[in-house]
mmCIF file of C-alpha atoms and ligand atoms in Angstrom:
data_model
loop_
_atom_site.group_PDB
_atom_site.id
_atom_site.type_symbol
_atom_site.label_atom_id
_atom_site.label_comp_id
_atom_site.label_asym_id
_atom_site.label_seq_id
_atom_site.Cartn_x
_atom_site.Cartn_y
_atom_site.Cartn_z
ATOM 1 C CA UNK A 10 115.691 60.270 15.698
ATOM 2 C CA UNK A 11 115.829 59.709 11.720
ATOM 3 C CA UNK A 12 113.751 56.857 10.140
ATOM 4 C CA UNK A 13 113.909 55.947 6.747
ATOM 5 C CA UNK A 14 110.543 55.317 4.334
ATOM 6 C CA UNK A 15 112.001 52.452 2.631
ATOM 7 C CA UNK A 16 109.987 52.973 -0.841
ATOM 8 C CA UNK A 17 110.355 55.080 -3.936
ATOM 9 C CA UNK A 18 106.784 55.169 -4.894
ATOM 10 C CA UNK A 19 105.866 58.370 -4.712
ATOM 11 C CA UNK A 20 102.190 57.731 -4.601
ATOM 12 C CA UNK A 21 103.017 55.440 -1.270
ATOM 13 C CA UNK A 22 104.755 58.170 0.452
ATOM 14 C CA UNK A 23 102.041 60.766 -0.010
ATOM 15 C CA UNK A 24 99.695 58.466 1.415
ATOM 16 C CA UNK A 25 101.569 57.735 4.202
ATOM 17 C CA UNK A 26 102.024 61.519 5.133
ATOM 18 C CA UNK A 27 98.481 61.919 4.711
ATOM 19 C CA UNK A 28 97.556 59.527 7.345
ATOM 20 C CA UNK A 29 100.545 60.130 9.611
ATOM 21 C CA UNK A 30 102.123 62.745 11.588
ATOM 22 C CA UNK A 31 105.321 61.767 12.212
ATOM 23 C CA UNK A 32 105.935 63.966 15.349
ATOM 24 C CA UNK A 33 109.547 63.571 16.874
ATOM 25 C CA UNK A 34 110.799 61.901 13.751
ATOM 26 C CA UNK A 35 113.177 63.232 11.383
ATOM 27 C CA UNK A 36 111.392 61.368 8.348
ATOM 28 C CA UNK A 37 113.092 60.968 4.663
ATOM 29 C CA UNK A 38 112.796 58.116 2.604
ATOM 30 C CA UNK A 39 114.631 55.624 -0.023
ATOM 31 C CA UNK A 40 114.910 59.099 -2.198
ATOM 32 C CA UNK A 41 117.233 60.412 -0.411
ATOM 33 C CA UNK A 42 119.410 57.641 -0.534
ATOM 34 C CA UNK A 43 120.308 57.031 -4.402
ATOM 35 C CA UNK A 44 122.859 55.601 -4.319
ATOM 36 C CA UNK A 45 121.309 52.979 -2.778
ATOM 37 C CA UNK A 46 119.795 50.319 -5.466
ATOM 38 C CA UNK A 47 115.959 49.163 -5.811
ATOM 39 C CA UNK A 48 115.753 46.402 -3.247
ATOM 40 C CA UNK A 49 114.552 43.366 -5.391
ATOM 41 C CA UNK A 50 110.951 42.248 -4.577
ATOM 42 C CA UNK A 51 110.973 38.404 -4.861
ATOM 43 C CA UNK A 52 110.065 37.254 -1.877
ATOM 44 C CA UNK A 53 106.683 34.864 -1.766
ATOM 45 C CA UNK A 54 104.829 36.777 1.089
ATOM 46 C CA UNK A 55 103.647 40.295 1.471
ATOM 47 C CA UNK A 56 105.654 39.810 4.869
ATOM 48 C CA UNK A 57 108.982 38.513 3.135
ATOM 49 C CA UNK A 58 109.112 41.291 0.726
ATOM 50 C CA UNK A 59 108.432 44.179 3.765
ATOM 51 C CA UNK A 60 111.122 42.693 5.561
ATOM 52 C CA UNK A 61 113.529 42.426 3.224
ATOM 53 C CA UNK A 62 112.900 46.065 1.644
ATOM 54 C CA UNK A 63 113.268 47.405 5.651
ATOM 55 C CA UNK A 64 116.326 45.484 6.652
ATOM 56 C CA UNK A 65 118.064 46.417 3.320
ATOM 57 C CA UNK A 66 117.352 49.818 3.852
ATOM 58 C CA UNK A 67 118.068 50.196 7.375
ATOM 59 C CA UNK A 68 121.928 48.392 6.483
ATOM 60 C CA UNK A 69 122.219 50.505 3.687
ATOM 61 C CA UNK A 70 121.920 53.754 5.866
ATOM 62 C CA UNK A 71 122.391 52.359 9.549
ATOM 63 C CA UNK A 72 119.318 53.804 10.276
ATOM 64 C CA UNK A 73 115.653 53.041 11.323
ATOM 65 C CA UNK A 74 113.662 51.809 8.422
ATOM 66 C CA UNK A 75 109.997 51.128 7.782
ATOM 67 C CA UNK A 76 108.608 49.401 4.735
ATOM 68 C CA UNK A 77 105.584 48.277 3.331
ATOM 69 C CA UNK A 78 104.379 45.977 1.332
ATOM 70 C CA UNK A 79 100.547 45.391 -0.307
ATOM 71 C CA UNK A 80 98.790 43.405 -2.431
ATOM 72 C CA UNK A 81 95.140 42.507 -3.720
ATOM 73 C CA UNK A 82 93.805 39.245 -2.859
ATOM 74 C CA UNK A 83 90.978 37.918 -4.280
ATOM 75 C CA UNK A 84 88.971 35.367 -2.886
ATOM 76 C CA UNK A 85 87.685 33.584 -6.173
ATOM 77 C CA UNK A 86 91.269 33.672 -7.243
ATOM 78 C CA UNK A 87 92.652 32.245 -3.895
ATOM 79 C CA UNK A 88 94.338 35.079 -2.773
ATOM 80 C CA UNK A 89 95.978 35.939 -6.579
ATOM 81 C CA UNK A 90 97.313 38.416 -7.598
ATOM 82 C CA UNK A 91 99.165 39.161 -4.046
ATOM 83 C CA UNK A 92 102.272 39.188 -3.546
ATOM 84 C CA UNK A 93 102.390 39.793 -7.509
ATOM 85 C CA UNK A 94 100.007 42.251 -7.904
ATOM 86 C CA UNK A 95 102.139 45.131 -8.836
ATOM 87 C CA UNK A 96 103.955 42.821 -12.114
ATOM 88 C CA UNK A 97 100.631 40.440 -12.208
ATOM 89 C CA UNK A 98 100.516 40.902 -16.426
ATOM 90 C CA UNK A 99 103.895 40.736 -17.140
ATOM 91 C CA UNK A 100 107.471 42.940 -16.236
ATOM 92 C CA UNK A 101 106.786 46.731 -16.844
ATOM 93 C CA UNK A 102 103.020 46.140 -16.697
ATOM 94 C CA UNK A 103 100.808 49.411 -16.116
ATOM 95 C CA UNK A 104 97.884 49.477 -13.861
ATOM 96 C CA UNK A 105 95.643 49.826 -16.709
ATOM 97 C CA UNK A 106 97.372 46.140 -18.043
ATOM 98 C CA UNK A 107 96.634 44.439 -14.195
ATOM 99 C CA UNK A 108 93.093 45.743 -13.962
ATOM 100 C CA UNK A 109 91.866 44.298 -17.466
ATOM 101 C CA UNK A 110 93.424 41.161 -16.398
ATOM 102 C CA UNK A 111 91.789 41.295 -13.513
ATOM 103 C CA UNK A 112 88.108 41.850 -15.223
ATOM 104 C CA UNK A 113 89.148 39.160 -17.554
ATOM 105 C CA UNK A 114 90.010 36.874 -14.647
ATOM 106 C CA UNK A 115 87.034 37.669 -12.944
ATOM 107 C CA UNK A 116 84.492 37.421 -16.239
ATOM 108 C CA UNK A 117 81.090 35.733 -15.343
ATOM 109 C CA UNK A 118 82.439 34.755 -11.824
ATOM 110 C CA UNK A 119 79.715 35.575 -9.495
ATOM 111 C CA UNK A 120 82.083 35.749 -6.380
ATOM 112 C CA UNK A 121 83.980 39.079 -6.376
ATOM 113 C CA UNK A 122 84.944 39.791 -2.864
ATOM 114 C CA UNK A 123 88.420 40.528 -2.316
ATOM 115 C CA UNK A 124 90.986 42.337 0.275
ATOM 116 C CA UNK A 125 93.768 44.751 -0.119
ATOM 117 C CA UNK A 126 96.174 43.739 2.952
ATOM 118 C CA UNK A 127 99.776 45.527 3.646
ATOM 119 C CA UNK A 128 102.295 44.597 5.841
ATOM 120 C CA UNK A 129 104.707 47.000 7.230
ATOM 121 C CA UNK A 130 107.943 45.951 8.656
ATOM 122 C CA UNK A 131 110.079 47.855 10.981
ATOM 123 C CA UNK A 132 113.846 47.251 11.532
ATOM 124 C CA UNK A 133 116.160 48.806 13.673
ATOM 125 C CA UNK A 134 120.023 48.030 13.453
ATOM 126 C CA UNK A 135 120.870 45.435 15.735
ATOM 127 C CA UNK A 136 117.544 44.069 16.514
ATOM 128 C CA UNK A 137 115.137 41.706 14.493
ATOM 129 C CA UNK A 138 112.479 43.196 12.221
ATOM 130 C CA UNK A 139 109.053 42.863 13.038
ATOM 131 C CA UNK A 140 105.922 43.158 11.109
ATOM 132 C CA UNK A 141 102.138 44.429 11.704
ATOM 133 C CA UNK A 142 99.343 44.623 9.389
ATOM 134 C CA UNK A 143 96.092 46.236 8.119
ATOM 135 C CA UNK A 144 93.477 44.798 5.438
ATOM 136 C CA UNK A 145 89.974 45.655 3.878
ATOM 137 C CA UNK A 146 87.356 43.722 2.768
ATOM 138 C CA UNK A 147 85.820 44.686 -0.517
ATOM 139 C CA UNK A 148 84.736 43.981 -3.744
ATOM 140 C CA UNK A 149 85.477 44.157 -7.370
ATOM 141 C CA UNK A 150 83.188 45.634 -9.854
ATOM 142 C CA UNK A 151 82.896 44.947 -13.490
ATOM 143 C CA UNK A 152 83.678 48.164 -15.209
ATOM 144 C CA UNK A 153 86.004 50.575 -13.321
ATOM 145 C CA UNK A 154 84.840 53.553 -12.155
ATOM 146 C CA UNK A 155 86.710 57.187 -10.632
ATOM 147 C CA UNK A 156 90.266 58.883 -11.311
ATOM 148 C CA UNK A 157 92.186 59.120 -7.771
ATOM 149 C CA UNK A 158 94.289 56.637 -5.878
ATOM 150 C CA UNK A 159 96.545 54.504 -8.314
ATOM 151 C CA UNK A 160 96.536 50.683 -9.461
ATOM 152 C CA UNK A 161 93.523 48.482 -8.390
ATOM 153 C CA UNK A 162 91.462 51.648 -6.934
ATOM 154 C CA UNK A 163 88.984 51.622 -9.984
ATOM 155 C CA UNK A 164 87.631 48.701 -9.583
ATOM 156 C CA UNK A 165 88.114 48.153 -6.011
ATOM 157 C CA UNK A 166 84.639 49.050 -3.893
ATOM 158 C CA UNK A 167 85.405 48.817 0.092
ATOM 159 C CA UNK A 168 82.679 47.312 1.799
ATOM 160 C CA UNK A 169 80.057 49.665 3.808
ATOM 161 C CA UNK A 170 80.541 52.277 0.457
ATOM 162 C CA UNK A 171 79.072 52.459 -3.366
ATOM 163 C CA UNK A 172 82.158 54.029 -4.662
ATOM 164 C CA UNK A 173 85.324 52.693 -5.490
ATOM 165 C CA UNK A 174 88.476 53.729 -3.932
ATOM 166 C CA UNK A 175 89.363 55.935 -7.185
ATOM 167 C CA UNK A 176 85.867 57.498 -6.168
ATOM 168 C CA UNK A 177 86.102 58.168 -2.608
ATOM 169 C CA UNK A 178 88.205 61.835 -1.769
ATOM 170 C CA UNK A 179 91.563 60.801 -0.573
ATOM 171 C CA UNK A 180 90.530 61.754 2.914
ATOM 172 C CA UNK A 181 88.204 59.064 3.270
ATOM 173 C CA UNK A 182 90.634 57.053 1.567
ATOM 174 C CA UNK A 183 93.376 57.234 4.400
ATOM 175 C CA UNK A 184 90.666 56.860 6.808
ATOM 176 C CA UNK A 185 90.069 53.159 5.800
ATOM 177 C CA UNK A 186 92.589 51.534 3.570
ATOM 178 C CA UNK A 187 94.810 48.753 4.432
ATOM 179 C CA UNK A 188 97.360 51.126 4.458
ATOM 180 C CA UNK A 189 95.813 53.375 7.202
ATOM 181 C CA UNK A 190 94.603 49.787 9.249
ATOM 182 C CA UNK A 191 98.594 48.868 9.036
ATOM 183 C CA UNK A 192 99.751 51.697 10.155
ATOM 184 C CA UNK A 193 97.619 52.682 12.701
ATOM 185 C CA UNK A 194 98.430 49.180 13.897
ATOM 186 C CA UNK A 195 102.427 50.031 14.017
ATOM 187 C CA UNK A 196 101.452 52.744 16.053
ATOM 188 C CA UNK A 197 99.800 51.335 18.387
ATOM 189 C CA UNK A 198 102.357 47.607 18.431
ATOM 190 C CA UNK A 199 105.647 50.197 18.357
ATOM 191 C CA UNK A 200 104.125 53.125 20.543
ATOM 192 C CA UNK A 201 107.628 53.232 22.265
ATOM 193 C CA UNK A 202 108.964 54.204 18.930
ATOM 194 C CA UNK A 203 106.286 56.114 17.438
ATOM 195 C CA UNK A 204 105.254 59.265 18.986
ATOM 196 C CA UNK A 205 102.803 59.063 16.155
ATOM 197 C CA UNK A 206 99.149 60.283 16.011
ATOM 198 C CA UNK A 207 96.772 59.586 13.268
ATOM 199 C CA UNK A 208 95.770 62.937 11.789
ATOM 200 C CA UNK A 209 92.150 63.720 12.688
HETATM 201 P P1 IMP B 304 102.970 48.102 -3.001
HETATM 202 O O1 IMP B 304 103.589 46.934 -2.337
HETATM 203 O O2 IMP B 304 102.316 49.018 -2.021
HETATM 204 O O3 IMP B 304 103.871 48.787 -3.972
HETATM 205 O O4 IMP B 304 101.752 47.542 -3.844
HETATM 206 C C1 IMP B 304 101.910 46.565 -4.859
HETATM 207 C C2 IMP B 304 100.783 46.713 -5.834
HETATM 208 O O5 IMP B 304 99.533 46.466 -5.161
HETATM 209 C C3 IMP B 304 100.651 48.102 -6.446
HETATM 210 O O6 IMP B 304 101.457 48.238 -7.587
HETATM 211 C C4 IMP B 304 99.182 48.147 -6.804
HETATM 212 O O7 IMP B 304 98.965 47.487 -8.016
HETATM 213 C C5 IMP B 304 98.549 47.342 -5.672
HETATM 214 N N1 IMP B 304 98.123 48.240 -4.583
HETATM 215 C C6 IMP B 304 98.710 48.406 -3.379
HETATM 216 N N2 IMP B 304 98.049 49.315 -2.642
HETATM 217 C C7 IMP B 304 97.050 49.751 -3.418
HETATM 218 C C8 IMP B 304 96.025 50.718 -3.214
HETATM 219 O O8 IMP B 304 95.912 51.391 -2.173
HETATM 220 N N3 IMP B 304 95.165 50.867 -4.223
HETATM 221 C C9 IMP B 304 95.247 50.162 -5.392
HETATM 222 N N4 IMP B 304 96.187 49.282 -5.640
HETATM 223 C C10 IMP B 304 97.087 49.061 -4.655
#
């Protein structure tokens, strides 16, 4: 059976792979579709935008599509940037742009704890899509620190650890990101689907 990784960020699907075996699956992703467009991100929810990227997708090719969509949510900040924390600073932002906002948003506020949470959709043609999702609790620190991972990792410390996520090996990583909590939680809510196993 095909299924379709509905993203084009490449640093996405090599996390994914890392944490997944996807045995019995015959796996590509929104790559090998280009014809297909960008599916637009405007929904208000982490949940509306994985659902929409997943049933687009899975129209688009007829086939089995999973998406995913995360965000940083900071307490302090009720829950901002979110749902907008790829664009936070502005259209064709870097990640270098949304973490100085970030420390300037954050500047002399005592309160720094903060989640990254994903939601991953599943649809299948013909039947409704339905979403899981995996989150941890963290903090951010004032000057960032380490060179893995992409966007928020720098200043992003998980809680139960000193370093940051763009500290930690990539191993340890995909042990306990959001990413690894959501999709160890689709493989547990769509076992019937997922021959899956996490890798050890
Ligand atoms: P996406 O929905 O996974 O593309 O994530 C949206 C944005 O959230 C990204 O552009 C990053 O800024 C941030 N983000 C998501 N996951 C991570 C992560 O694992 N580390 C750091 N930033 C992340």
């Amino acid at each position: 059976m095909k299924l379709v990784i509905a993203t084009r960020n490449p640093h996405k699907l090599e996390e994914i792979h890392a944490i997944f075996n996807f045995q019995g699956l015959d796996v590509c992703s929104a790559f090998d579709f280009p014809e297909i467009p960008d599916v637009i991100e405007d929904g208000d929810t982490l949940e509306a935008n994985a659902i929409k990227k997943a049933v687009e997708i899975c129209r688009a090719t007829g086939l089995p599509a999973l998406a995913d969509d995360s965000g940083l949510e900071v307490e302090v900040l009720n829950g901002a940037p979110g749902v907008y924390s790829a664009r936070w600073s502005g259209e064709g932002c870097s990640y270098h742009d949304n973490n100085l906002k970030l420390l300037r948003e954050l500047a002399g506020k005592e309160n720094r704890r903060a989640q990254f949470r994903t939601v991953i959709a599943l649809a299948l043609p013909g039947q409704n899509p339905q979403t899981v999702e995996g989150s941890v609790q963290g903090w951010i620190i004032e000057t960032p620190r380490g060179s893995q991972g992409f966007g928020y990792d720098p200043l992003f410390v998980p809680a139960g650890y000193n370093q940051t996520f763009a500290e930690l090996s990539s191993e340890v990583k995909n042990k306990i990101s959001h990413r690894a909590r959501a999709l160890n939680a689709a493989s547990n809510v769509w076992n019937h689907f997922f021959q899956t196993s996490e890798k050890p």
